[in-house]
Amino acid sequence: MTPTKQPKVRVRFAPSPTGYLHIGGVRTALFNWLFARQHGGKFILRVDDTDQARNVTTALKPIMDGFKWLGLDWDEGPDIGGPHAPYFQSKRLDIYHSAVDKLLKSGHAYKDYSRADEFAAERQAAEKEKCQFTYTRTWMAESKADERRFESDGRDYVVRLKMPREGKCEFHDIIRGPMSFEWAGEQDHVIQRQDGSCLYHLTSVVDDFEFEISHVIRAIEHLPNTPRQIFIGQSLGLDLPLFAHLPFVAEPGSSNKLSKRKLDKYLKHRDFKVLYDHGEKIAQQIGFPASPETFNPVIVDFYREIGFLPDAILNYLLLLGWSLDDRTEDFSREAMIRDFTLERINKSPASFDPQKLTAVQSRYMWRLPMDEKLEMVLPFLEKAGMLQLPVTDETRIRVKAVIEAANERISFAGDILDYQEFFQADENISYNEKDFHKRLVDAHAQRELLVKYRSALAGVSDFSAGNMEAYMHAFLEQEEVGMGMLVHAVRVSLTGKGVGFGLFEIMAILGKDSCMNRIDRALIAASGQP
RNA sequence: GGCGCGUUCGUCUAGUGGUCUAGGACGCUGGCCUCUCACGCCGGUAACAGGGGUUCGACUCCCCUACGCGCUACCA
């Protein structure tokens, strides 16, 4: 069986409403979305909520918000509807029931009146003998009479598939090539529960047909499910979609599937912890509750909260299991839509690498135009309470100057909070204890030089970076000392820190008054120390 | 247990029988630049899971083994 050219591409992503958007799910959705966009097809969002129980609306919102933020837009779905609405499986019960009836009538399914313990006993017996379990179909009702007999016995039924027990199921997987499974290895799967509700395999096949899905692009764990779904489809006389099974996204440094539940374990992985800590630091400063339930690098919200760029995440995820060639790494949205192919998706699992994600994000951030950077960064300063609202042109200019000076030091928008000293009053600057001692308290000669420099500075009015640099060089030349004697003491005085961007840019941004105030204050604080 | 899928540097990958003494990227690392940090530049480190075939020749094809993962639910 070879894939035929489909005139219209319709793909779907079918999340169950779990309350969060998993990064692995995003990749699956991305591949679907790219495929649809490339072929001018439709990307459909369908909510797989057949096991319901929870509040679907609440649990769905973070997922849709996540996709919206990432810019993965859908053409049909729960909120916007479409020609095949509703897009909630829980609201399509009638359709599933008529499919079940059809299967029952055609003899591809049967009512099974076994009690749970009876069925389980058979299975356990098979397991004990270490052989493949095949249901005896002892409680299969083959006629109305059987049904009445079982029911008078007080039994209730589930509907099971009457799977073939010989021959093979063969199909083509776009990524993996020809597939072949023995029908005998399949179970008589339940498609309708005792309470009348239907199960995934049935609903999925029925909806894929109803929605006219042309390509099912989904995670590899569904590959072994495919034969039973093909059986359902064929029994119903439906046109089958083409299949493409994606490798899963693995944990950093392991081949286990990435899971939200194991945050504690991941935090023991160095690279993962570095990312988490970085994010947590930002979250704390903006007062975002950093609980692993809502704030965790496996969940998309994490990245949004700390100031990632959606395009960077998509670019990284694209490369997780797919490549164009041996060197192209940069893909704009347009480029990925143009170049993506299912055929070049890898077969083996790819593990999630926080360091590489960070590297991609940094690159995207650095080359972002200033105005966009400004808009990204402002909310962080606001949330951290560093700005007076409304934001004036004057503060915008200052923020821009800080962004410009910090340059590649800002990888996530939230990193702007590393430069709070530019948005604080002079008397509120706190000193990094170690640097303060090293550069001021314990450095007597340097401190004396700073006093001199401070007095000299009082006579200077041009505090532009260029002039500050020229002036300091002239001063040092006169004093006949090297730059190292002064620069560090000035930096710690002005920012409280031993590291940061260029000193002369710092001085220019702060301006004369602040510089003088801060040096005075540092000098007093340092001399008061033992 | 059965069935299925997978296995190239630490990680993401290129590679479809000779161009592979295996290429790129992230990481790590030596040096340069330098007021610190970062950036940048130059260099380095490091891989075809193992064993059998097929072939003049195998990372590439076949088989076996090992390992990993998945399915085998009235989960999706």
Coordinates of C-alpha atoms (C1' of nucleotides) in Angstrom, one line a residue:
Chain A
M1 CA 0.0 0.0 0.0
T2 CA 1.5 3.3 -1.0
P3 CA 0.4 6.7 0.1
T4 CA -1.9 8.3 -2.4
K5 CA -1.9 12.0 -3.0
Q6 CA -4.7 13.6 -1.0
P7 CA -6.2 16.5 -2.7
K8 CA -7.1 18.1 0.6
V9 CA -5.1 17.9 3.7
R10 CA -7.0 17.9 7.0
V11 CA -5.1 17.0 10.2
R12 CA -6.0 17.2 13.8
F13 CA -4.5 17.5 17.2
A14 CA -6.7 15.9 19.9
P15 CA -5.7 16.8 23.4
S16 CA -7.5 15.5 26.4
P17 CA -8.3 18.3 28.8
T18 CA -5.6 17.9 31.4
G19 CA -5.2 21.4 32.5
Y20 CA -1.8 22.1 31.0
L21 CA 0.0 22.1 27.7
H22 CA 2.8 19.6 27.6
I23 CA 5.9 20.4 25.5
G24 CA 5.8 17.1 23.8
G25 CA 2.2 17.7 22.8
V26 CA 3.2 21.0 21.3
R27 CA 5.7 19.3 19.1
T28 CA 3.0 16.8 17.8
A29 CA 0.7 19.8 17.2
L30 CA 3.5 21.7 15.5
F31 CA 4.1 18.9 13.0
N32 CA 0.5 18.7 12.3
W33 CA 0.1 22.4 11.9
L34 CA 3.1 22.7 9.7
F35 CA 1.9 19.9 7.5
A36 CA -1.5 21.6 7.2
R37 CA -0.1 25.0 6.5
Q38 CA 2.3 23.8 3.9
H39 CA -0.4 22.1 2.0
G40 CA -3.0 24.8 2.4
G41 CA -5.0 22.3 4.4
K42 CA -6.9 22.6 7.7
F43 CA -5.6 22.1 11.2
I44 CA -8.4 20.9 13.5
L45 CA -8.5 20.9 17.3
R46 CA -10.7 18.2 18.8
V47 CA -11.2 17.6 22.5
D48 CA -10.8 14.0 23.5
D49 CA -12.9 14.1 26.7
T50 CA -14.6 10.7 26.6
D51 CA -13.5 9.9 30.1
Q52 CA -14.8 13.3 31.2
A53 CA -15.1 13.5 35.0
R54 CA -13.2 16.8 35.3
N55 CA -14.3 20.3 34.3
V56 CA -13.5 20.4 30.6
T57 CA -13.8 24.1 30.2
T58 CA -11.3 24.9 33.0
A59 CA -9.0 22.1 31.9
L60 CA -9.0 23.1 28.3
K61 CA -8.3 26.8 28.7
P62 CA -4.6 26.5 29.4
I63 CA -4.2 24.3 26.4
M64 CA -5.9 26.7 24.0
D65 CA -4.1 29.7 25.6
G66 CA -0.8 27.9 25.1
F67 CA -1.5 27.3 21.4
K68 CA -2.7 30.8 20.9
W69 CA 0.4 32.2 22.5
L70 CA 2.6 30.0 20.3
G71 CA 0.7 31.1 17.3
L72 CA -0.5 27.6 16.3
D73 CA -3.9 28.6 15.1
W74 CA -6.6 26.1 14.3
D75 CA -9.2 26.3 11.5
E76 CA -11.9 24.3 13.3
G77 CA -12.2 23.6 17.0
P78 CA -14.0 23.9 20.2
D79 CA -14.1 27.7 20.5
I80 CA -14.6 28.6 16.9
G81 CA -16.7 25.7 15.7
G82 CA -16.6 24.6 12.1
P83 CA -18.5 22.5 9.6
H84 CA -18.3 19.3 11.7
A85 CA -19.1 20.8 15.1
P86 CA -19.2 20.0 17.9
Y87 CA -15.5 19.4 18.5
F88 CA -16.0 17.9 21.9
Q89 CA -16.2 14.1 21.9
S90 CA -18.4 14.3 24.9
K91 CA -21.0 16.0 22.8
R92 CA -20.9 13.5 19.9
L93 CA -22.3 10.5 21.7
D94 CA -25.1 9.8 19.3
I95 CA -22.6 9.5 16.4
Y96 CA -20.6 7.0 18.3
H97 CA -23.6 5.0 19.3
S98 CA -24.8 4.6 15.8
A99 CA -21.4 3.5 14.8
V100 CA -21.5 0.9 17.5
D101 CA -24.9 -0.3 16.4
K102 CA -23.6 -0.6 12.9
L103 CA -20.7 -2.7 14.1
L104 CA -23.0 -4.9 16.1
K105 CA -25.3 -5.4 13.2
S106 CA -22.6 -6.3 10.8
G107 CA -21.1 -8.8 13.3
H108 CA -17.8 -6.9 13.8
A109 CA -18.6 -6.3 17.4
Y110 CA -20.6 -8.1 20.0
K111 CA -22.2 -7.6 23.4
D112 CA -20.1 -9.3 26.0
Y113 CA -21.8 -10.2 29.2
S114 CA -18.8 -11.4 31.1
R115 CA -18.4 -10.0 34.6
A116 CA -15.2 -8.1 35.2
D117 CA -13.9 -10.8 37.5
E118 CA -14.7 -13.5 35.0
F119 CA -12.9 -11.8 32.2
A120 CA -9.9 -10.9 34.4
A121 CA -9.7 -14.6 35.5
E122 CA -9.2 -15.7 32.0
R123 CA -6.6 -13.1 31.3
Q124 CA -4.7 -13.9 34.5
A125 CA -4.7 -17.6 33.6
A126 CA -3.2 -16.8 30.3
E127 CA -0.6 -14.6 31.9
K128 CA 0.3 -17.3 34.4
E129 CA 1.0 -19.7 31.6
K130 CA 2.9 -16.9 29.8
C131 CA 1.0 -17.3 26.7
Q132 CA -0.8 -14.8 24.6
F133 CA -4.3 -14.1 25.9
T134 CA -7.3 -14.8 23.6
Y135 CA -10.7 -14.3 25.1
T136 CA -12.9 -17.5 24.8
R137 CA -15.9 -15.3 24.1
T138 CA -17.8 -17.5 26.5
W139 CA -20.2 -14.6 27.4
M140 CA -20.5 -13.3 23.9
A141 CA -24.2 -12.9 22.9
E142 CA -24.8 -14.1 19.4
S143 CA -28.5 -13.7 19.4
K144 CA -31.4 -12.0 21.1
A145 CA -32.0 -15.2 22.9
D146 CA -28.4 -15.1 24.3
E147 CA -28.9 -11.6 25.5
R148 CA -32.2 -12.4 27.3
R149 CA -30.6 -15.4 28.9
F150 CA -27.5 -13.4 30.1
E151 CA -29.7 -10.6 31.3
S152 CA -32.1 -12.8 33.2
D153 CA -28.9 -13.9 34.9
G154 CA -28.5 -10.3 36.1
R155 CA -25.7 -9.6 33.8
D156 CA -24.9 -6.4 32.0
Y157 CA -22.8 -6.0 28.9
V158 CA -20.0 -4.1 27.2
V159 CA -19.5 -4.0 23.5
R160 CA -16.3 -5.6 22.3
L161 CA -14.7 -5.7 18.9
K162 CA -14.9 -9.1 17.3
M163 CA -11.3 -9.1 16.1
P164 CA -10.0 -11.4 13.3
R165 CA -7.9 -14.2 14.7
E166 CA -5.9 -15.0 11.6
G167 CA -4.1 -13.1 8.9
K168 CA -2.3 -9.8 9.1
C169 CA -3.0 -6.2 9.2
E170 CA -0.8 -4.4 6.9
F171 CA -0.5 -0.6 6.4
H172 CA 1.9 2.0 5.4
D173 CA 3.4 4.5 7.9
I174 CA 4.7 7.6 6.2
I175 CA 7.6 7.8 8.6
R176 CA 8.3 4.2 9.2
G177 CA 7.4 2.5 6.0
P178 CA 5.4 -0.8 5.7
M179 CA 3.9 -2.1 8.9
S180 CA 2.6 -5.6 9.5
F181 CA 0.8 -6.9 12.6
E182 CA -0.7 -10.4 13.2
W183 CA -4.4 -10.0 13.9
A184 CA -4.1 -12.8 16.4
G185 CA -2.2 -10.6 18.6
E186 CA -5.1 -8.3 19.0
Q187 CA -7.6 -8.3 21.8
D188 CA -11.4 -8.0 21.6
H189 CA -11.2 -4.4 22.7
V190 CA -14.0 -2.8 24.5
I191 CA -15.6 0.0 22.5
Q192 CA -18.6 0.8 24.6
R193 CA -18.5 0.7 28.4
Q194 CA -21.2 -0.8 30.6
D195 CA -22.6 2.7 31.3
G196 CA -23.0 3.2 27.5
S197 CA -20.2 5.6 27.0
C198 CA -17.7 4.9 24.2
L199 CA -13.9 4.4 24.3
Y200 CA -11.1 6.1 22.5
H201 CA -10.4 3.8 19.7
L202 CA -14.0 3.9 18.5
T203 CA -14.5 7.6 18.9
S204 CA -11.1 8.5 17.4
V205 CA -11.8 6.5 14.2
V206 CA -15.3 7.7 13.9
D207 CA -14.3 11.4 14.4
D208 CA -11.3 11.1 12.1
F209 CA -13.8 10.0 9.4
E210 CA -16.4 12.5 10.3
F211 CA -13.9 15.3 10.3
E212 CA -12.5 14.1 7.0
I213 CA -9.0 13.7 8.4
S214 CA -6.6 12.9 5.7
H215 CA -3.5 12.3 7.7
V216 CA -3.2 11.1 11.3
I217 CA 0.1 12.4 12.6
R218 CA 0.5 11.4 16.2
A219 CA 2.9 9.9 18.7
I220 CA 4.5 6.5 18.4
E221 CA 2.6 5.1 21.3
H222 CA -0.4 4.9 19.0
L223 CA 1.4 2.7 16.5
P224 CA 0.3 -0.6 18.1
N225 CA -3.2 0.8 18.3
T226 CA -3.4 1.3 14.6
P227 CA -4.5 -2.2 13.6
R228 CA -7.5 -2.2 15.8
Q229 CA -8.4 1.3 14.5
I230 CA -8.0 0.1 11.0
F231 CA -10.3 -2.8 11.9
I232 CA -13.0 -0.5 13.1
G233 CA -12.6 1.8 10.1
Q234 CA -12.8 -1.0 7.6
S235 CA -15.7 -2.7 9.4
L236 CA -17.6 0.6 9.2
G237 CA -16.7 0.9 5.5
L238 CA -14.9 4.2 6.0
D239 CA -12.0 5.7 4.0
L240 CA -8.9 5.5 6.1
P241 CA -6.5 8.3 6.7
L242 CA -2.8 8.0 6.1
F243 CA -0.7 7.4 9.2
A244 CA 2.5 9.0 10.4
H245 CA 3.8 8.0 13.8
L246 CA 6.2 10.4 15.5
P247 CA 9.0 9.4 17.9
F248 CA 8.4 10.6 21.4
V249 CA 10.2 13.3 23.3
A250 CA 12.4 11.8 26.0
E251 CA 13.6 13.1 29.3
P252 CA 16.9 15.0 29.3
G253 CA 19.6 12.4 29.5
S254 CA 17.3 9.3 29.3
S255 CA 15.2 7.5 26.9
N256 CA 12.1 7.6 29.0
K257 CA 9.2 9.6 27.8
L258 CA 9.1 13.1 29.1
S259 CA 6.4 13.4 31.7
K260 CA 5.0 16.2 33.7
R261 CA 4.8 14.1 36.8
K262 CA 8.5 13.6 37.3
L263 CA 9.6 17.1 37.9
D264 CA 11.5 16.2 41.1
K265 CA 13.5 13.6 39.2
Y266 CA 14.3 16.0 36.4
L267 CA 15.5 18.6 38.8
K268 CA 18.4 16.3 39.6
H269 CA 19.5 16.7 36.0
R270 CA 21.9 19.5 35.9
D271 CA 20.8 21.2 32.7
F272 CA 17.2 20.9 33.6
K273 CA 17.8 22.4 37.0
V274 CA 19.7 25.3 35.6
L275 CA 16.7 26.2 33.4
Y276 CA 14.2 25.7 36.2
D277 CA 16.3 27.8 38.7
H278 CA 16.6 30.6 36.1
G279 CA 12.9 30.6 35.6
E280 CA 12.1 30.3 39.3
K281 CA 14.3 33.4 40.0
I282 CA 12.3 35.4 37.5
A283 CA 9.0 34.0 38.8
Q284 CA 9.8 35.0 42.3
Q285 CA 10.6 38.5 41.3
I286 CA 7.3 39.0 39.6
G287 CA 5.4 37.2 42.3
F288 CA 4.3 34.3 40.1
P289 CA 3.5 31.2 42.2
A290 CA 6.2 28.7 41.2
S291 CA 4.6 25.4 42.0
P292 CA 5.6 22.4 39.9
E293 CA 1.9 22.0 39.0
T294 CA 1.8 25.2 37.1
F295 CA 5.4 26.2 36.7
N296 CA 7.6 23.5 35.2
P297 CA 9.8 23.4 32.0
V298 CA 7.7 20.5 30.7
I299 CA 4.7 22.9 30.6
V300 CA 4.4 25.6 28.0
D301 CA 3.3 28.2 30.6
F302 CA 6.7 28.1 32.1
Y303 CA 8.2 29.7 29.0
R304 CA 5.6 32.3 28.6
E305 CA 5.9 33.4 32.2
I306 CA 9.6 34.0 32.0
G307 CA 9.7 35.7 28.7
F308 CA 10.5 33.2 25.9
L309 CA 9.7 33.9 22.3
P310 CA 7.1 31.5 20.8
D311 CA 9.2 31.3 17.6
A312 CA 12.2 30.2 19.5
I313 CA 10.3 27.4 21.1
L314 CA 8.8 26.3 17.8
N315 CA 12.2 26.4 16.1
Y316 CA 13.7 24.3 18.9
L317 CA 10.9 21.8 18.8
L318 CA 11.0 21.5 15.1
L319 CA 14.6 20.3 15.3
L320 CA 13.7 17.8 17.9
G321 CA 13.2 14.9 15.6
W322 CA 13.4 16.6 12.3
S323 CA 16.1 18.2 10.2
L324 CA 16.4 19.7 6.8
D325 CA 20.0 18.9 6.2
D326 CA 23.3 18.8 8.0
R327 CA 23.5 22.5 9.0
T328 CA 20.4 24.6 8.7
E329 CA 19.1 25.4 12.2
D330 CA 17.4 28.7 11.9
F331 CA 13.8 28.4 10.8
S332 CA 11.4 31.3 10.6
R333 CA 7.7 30.3 10.6
E334 CA 7.6 30.8 6.8
A335 CA 10.8 28.7 6.4
M336 CA 9.5 25.8 8.5
I337 CA 6.2 25.8 6.7
R338 CA 8.1 25.7 3.4
D339 CA 10.7 23.1 4.2
F340 CA 8.9 20.7 6.6
T341 CA 8.4 17.2 5.4
L342 CA 7.0 14.2 7.2
E343 CA 9.5 12.0 5.4
R344 CA 12.4 13.7 7.1
I345 CA 11.1 13.1 10.6
N346 CA 13.4 10.8 12.6
K347 CA 12.4 7.4 13.7
S348 CA 14.2 7.4 17.1
P349 CA 13.2 9.2 20.2
A350 CA 14.8 12.6 20.8
S351 CA 15.5 13.8 24.3
F352 CA 14.6 17.3 25.4
D353 CA 17.7 19.4 25.9
P354 CA 17.1 22.5 28.1
Q355 CA 20.5 23.9 27.2
K356 CA 19.9 23.8 23.5
L357 CA 16.4 25.3 23.9
T358 CA 18.0 28.1 25.9
A359 CA 20.6 28.7 23.2
V360 CA 18.0 28.9 20.5
Q361 CA 15.9 31.3 22.6
S362 CA 19.0 33.5 23.3
R363 CA 19.7 33.8 19.6
Y364 CA 16.1 34.8 18.9
M365 CA 16.1 37.3 21.7
W366 CA 19.4 39.0 20.7
R367 CA 18.2 39.7 17.2
L368 CA 14.8 40.9 18.2
P369 CA 14.2 44.6 17.1
M370 CA 14.5 47.0 20.0
D371 CA 10.9 48.0 20.0
E372 CA 9.7 44.5 20.4
K373 CA 12.2 43.8 23.1
L374 CA 11.0 46.8 25.0
E375 CA 7.4 45.6 24.8
M376 CA 8.4 42.2 26.0
V377 CA 10.5 43.5 28.9
L378 CA 8.2 46.2 30.3
P379 CA 5.6 43.8 31.8
F380 CA 8.3 42.2 33.9
L381 CA 9.4 45.4 35.3
E382 CA 5.8 46.3 36.0
K383 CA 5.1 43.1 37.7
A384 CA 8.2 43.4 39.8
G385 CA 7.0 46.8 40.9
M386 CA 10.0 48.6 39.4
L387 CA 8.0 51.0 37.3
Q388 CA 5.6 53.8 38.1
L389 CA 2.5 53.5 36.1
P390 CA 1.6 54.7 33.6
V391 CA 5.0 54.3 31.9
T392 CA 6.3 57.6 30.7
D393 CA 8.4 58.2 27.7
E394 CA 11.3 59.0 30.0
T395 CA 11.2 55.6 31.6
R396 CA 10.8 53.9 28.2
I397 CA 14.0 55.7 27.1
R398 CA 15.8 54.5 30.2
V399 CA 14.6 50.9 29.8
K400 CA 15.7 51.0 26.2
A401 CA 19.1 52.2 27.3
V402 CA 19.4 49.3 29.7
I403 CA 18.3 46.8 27.2
E404 CA 20.8 48.2 24.7
A405 CA 23.7 48.1 27.2
A406 CA 22.7 44.7 28.6
N407 CA 22.5 43.4 25.0
E408 CA 23.3 39.6 24.9
R409 CA 23.0 39.4 28.6
I410 CA 19.2 39.3 28.2
S411 CA 18.2 35.8 27.0
F412 CA 14.7 35.7 28.4
A413 CA 12.7 38.8 28.7
G414 CA 12.5 38.3 32.4
D415 CA 16.3 38.7 32.6
I416 CA 15.7 42.5 32.6
L417 CA 15.1 42.0 36.3
D418 CA 18.9 41.4 36.7
Y419 CA 19.2 45.1 36.2
Q420 CA 16.8 46.4 38.8
E421 CA 19.4 48.8 40.1
F422 CA 18.6 51.1 37.2
F423 CA 15.0 51.4 38.4
Q424 CA 15.6 51.9 42.0
A425 CA 16.2 54.9 44.1
D426 CA 19.8 55.6 45.0
E427 CA 19.3 54.9 48.6
N428 CA 17.7 51.5 47.9
I429 CA 20.7 49.9 46.2
S430 CA 21.8 46.8 48.0
Y431 CA 25.3 45.6 47.8
N432 CA 26.5 42.1 47.0
E433 CA 28.4 41.4 50.2
K434 CA 31.3 39.6 48.6
D435 CA 31.9 42.2 46.0
F436 CA 31.4 45.1 48.3
H437 CA 34.1 43.8 50.6
K438 CA 36.5 42.9 47.9
R439 CA 36.2 46.1 46.0
L440 CA 35.5 48.7 48.7
V441 CA 35.7 47.6 52.3
D442 CA 39.0 45.7 52.1
A443 CA 40.5 47.6 49.2
H444 CA 41.9 50.7 50.9
A445 CA 44.0 52.1 48.1
Q446 CA 41.1 51.7 45.7
R447 CA 38.8 53.4 48.1
E448 CA 41.1 56.3 48.4
L449 CA 41.3 56.6 44.7
L450 CA 37.5 56.5 44.5
V451 CA 37.3 59.4 46.8
K452 CA 39.6 61.4 44.6
Y453 CA 37.8 60.3 41.5
R454 CA 34.5 61.4 43.1
S455 CA 35.7 64.9 43.7
A456 CA 37.1 65.2 40.3
L457 CA 33.9 64.0 38.8
A458 CA 32.0 66.7 40.5
G459 CA 33.4 69.1 38.0
V460 CA 32.3 67.1 35.0
S461 CA 29.0 67.8 33.3
D462 CA 29.0 65.6 30.3
F463 CA 28.1 62.1 31.5
S464 CA 27.8 60.4 28.1
A465 CA 29.5 57.0 27.9
G466 CA 32.1 58.3 25.5
N467 CA 33.0 61.2 27.7
M468 CA 33.0 59.1 30.9
E469 CA 35.5 56.7 29.3
A470 CA 37.7 59.5 28.1
Y471 CA 37.6 61.2 31.4
M472 CA 38.4 58.1 33.4
H473 CA 41.4 57.4 31.2
A474 CA 42.7 60.9 31.6
F475 CA 42.2 60.7 35.4
L476 CA 44.0 57.4 35.6
E477 CA 46.8 58.6 33.6
Q478 CA 47.3 61.5 35.9
E479 CA 47.2 59.2 38.9
E480 CA 49.5 56.8 37.1
V481 CA 47.5 53.7 37.9
G482 CA 45.7 51.1 35.9
M483 CA 42.0 50.9 35.2
G484 CA 41.6 47.9 37.5
M485 CA 42.3 50.1 40.5
L486 CA 39.2 52.1 40.0
V487 CA 36.7 50.5 37.7
H488 CA 35.5 47.8 40.1
A489 CA 35.0 50.1 43.0
V490 CA 33.0 52.4 40.9
R491 CA 30.9 49.6 39.5
V492 CA 30.1 48.2 43.0
S493 CA 29.2 51.7 44.2
L494 CA 26.9 52.3 41.4
T495 CA 25.1 49.0 41.0
G496 CA 26.0 47.0 44.1
K497 CA 27.4 44.3 42.0
G498 CA 30.7 43.1 40.8
V499 CA 29.5 42.1 37.4
G500 CA 27.4 43.8 34.7
F501 CA 27.7 45.5 31.4
G502 CA 30.1 48.3 30.5
L503 CA 30.8 50.8 33.3
F504 CA 30.6 53.9 31.1
E505 CA 27.1 52.9 29.9
I506 CA 26.1 52.4 33.5
M507 CA 27.2 55.9 34.3
A508 CA 25.5 57.4 31.3
I509 CA 22.2 55.7 32.1
L510 CA 22.3 56.8 35.8
G511 CA 23.4 60.3 35.1
K512 CA 25.5 62.6 37.2
D513 CA 23.3 63.0 40.2
S514 CA 22.7 59.3 40.8
C515 CA 26.4 58.5 40.2
M516 CA 27.5 61.0 42.8
N517 CA 24.8 60.0 45.3
R518 CA 25.7 56.3 44.9
I519 CA 29.4 56.8 45.2
D520 CA 28.9 58.9 48.3
R521 CA 26.6 56.3 49.8
A522 CA 28.9 53.4 49.1
L523 CA 31.9 55.3 50.5
I524 CA 30.0 55.9 53.7
A525 CA 28.8 52.4 54.0
A526 CA 32.3 51.0 53.3
S527 CA 34.0 53.2 55.8
G528 CA 31.4 52.2 58.4
Q529 CA 32.5 48.5 58.0
P530 CA 35.0 46.9 60.3
Chain B
rG1 C1' 5.3 -13.6 28.4
rG2 C1' 3.5 -12.0 23.4
rC3 C1' 3.6 -8.3 19.6
rG4 C1' 5.7 -3.8 17.7
rC5 C1' 9.2 0.3 17.3
rG6 C1' 14.0 2.1 17.9
rU7 C1' 19.8 2.2 18.6
rU8 C1' 25.8 7.7 14.8
rC9 C1' 29.8 12.4 19.6
rG10 C1' 27.0 13.9 26.6
rU11 C1' 22.6 16.0 23.6
rC12 C1' 19.9 17.3 18.7
rU13 C1' 21.4 15.6 14.1
rA14 C1' 24.0 14.8 8.7
rG15 C1' 24.9 10.3 6.3
rU16 C1' 20.3 5.9 1.6
rG17 C1' 27.4 0.8 -0.5
rG18 C1' 33.2 3.7 -2.0
rU19 C1' 33.6 11.3 -1.5
rC20 C1' 33.7 9.0 6.3
rU21 C1' 41.0 9.2 8.8
rA22 C1' 32.2 10.3 9.9
rG23 C1' 30.1 16.7 8.8
rG24 C1' 27.2 20.7 11.6
rA25 C1' 24.9 22.6 16.2
rC26 C1' 24.4 22.8 21.7
rG27 C1' 27.5 21.6 25.8
rC28 C1' 32.3 21.1 27.8
rU29 C1' 37.2 22.9 27.1
rG30 C1' 42.4 25.8 25.7
rG31 C1' 43.6 30.6 23.8
rC32 C1' 42.6 35.7 22.0
rC33 C1' 39.7 40.2 23.0
rU34 C1' 38.7 42.8 27.7
rC35 C1' 36.9 47.4 33.3
rU36 C1' 33.9 42.5 35.4
rC37 C1' 30.2 39.4 33.1
rA38 C1' 28.4 38.3 28.5
rC39 C1' 29.2 38.5 23.2
rG40 C1' 32.6 37.5 19.3
rC41 C1' 37.0 35.1 17.1
rC42 C1' 40.6 30.9 16.7
rG43 C1' 41.5 25.9 18.3
rG44 C1' 40.4 21.2 21.1
rU45 C1' 37.3 17.1 23.0
rA46 C1' 33.9 13.3 21.7
rA47 C1' 30.0 8.7 18.2
rC48 C1' 28.6 4.5 13.8
rA49 C1' 25.4 -0.8 20.6
rG50 C1' 27.8 -6.1 19.9
rG51 C1' 28.3 -10.4 16.8
rG52 C1' 27.6 -12.8 12.3
rG53 C1' 26.7 -12.6 7.1
rU54 C1' 26.1 -10.3 1.7
rU55 C1' 29.8 -7.5 -1.2
rC56 C1' 36.0 -6.1 -4.2
rG57 C1' 34.1 -2.6 -0.4
rA58 C1' 29.4 -1.5 4.8
rC59 C1' 27.5 3.8 9.3
rU60 C1' 24.7 2.5 5.1
rC61 C1' 21.7 -4.1 3.0
rC62 C1' 20.2 -9.1 5.7
rC63 C1' 20.2 -12.1 10.3
rC64 C1' 21.0 -12.8 15.5
rU65 C1' 22.0 -10.8 20.4
rA66 C1' 21.9 -6.9 23.9
rC67 C1' 19.7 -2.6 25.6
rG68 C1' 15.8 1.1 25.5
rC69 C1' 10.7 2.4 24.7
rG70 C1' 5.6 1.3 23.6
rC71 C1' 1.1 -1.7 23.2
rU72 C1' -1.1 -5.9 25.3
rA73 C1' -7.3 -1.1 30.1
rC74 C1' -14.7 -0.7 30.7
rC75 C1' -7.0 5.4 29.8
rA76 C1' -6.0 8.6 25.8

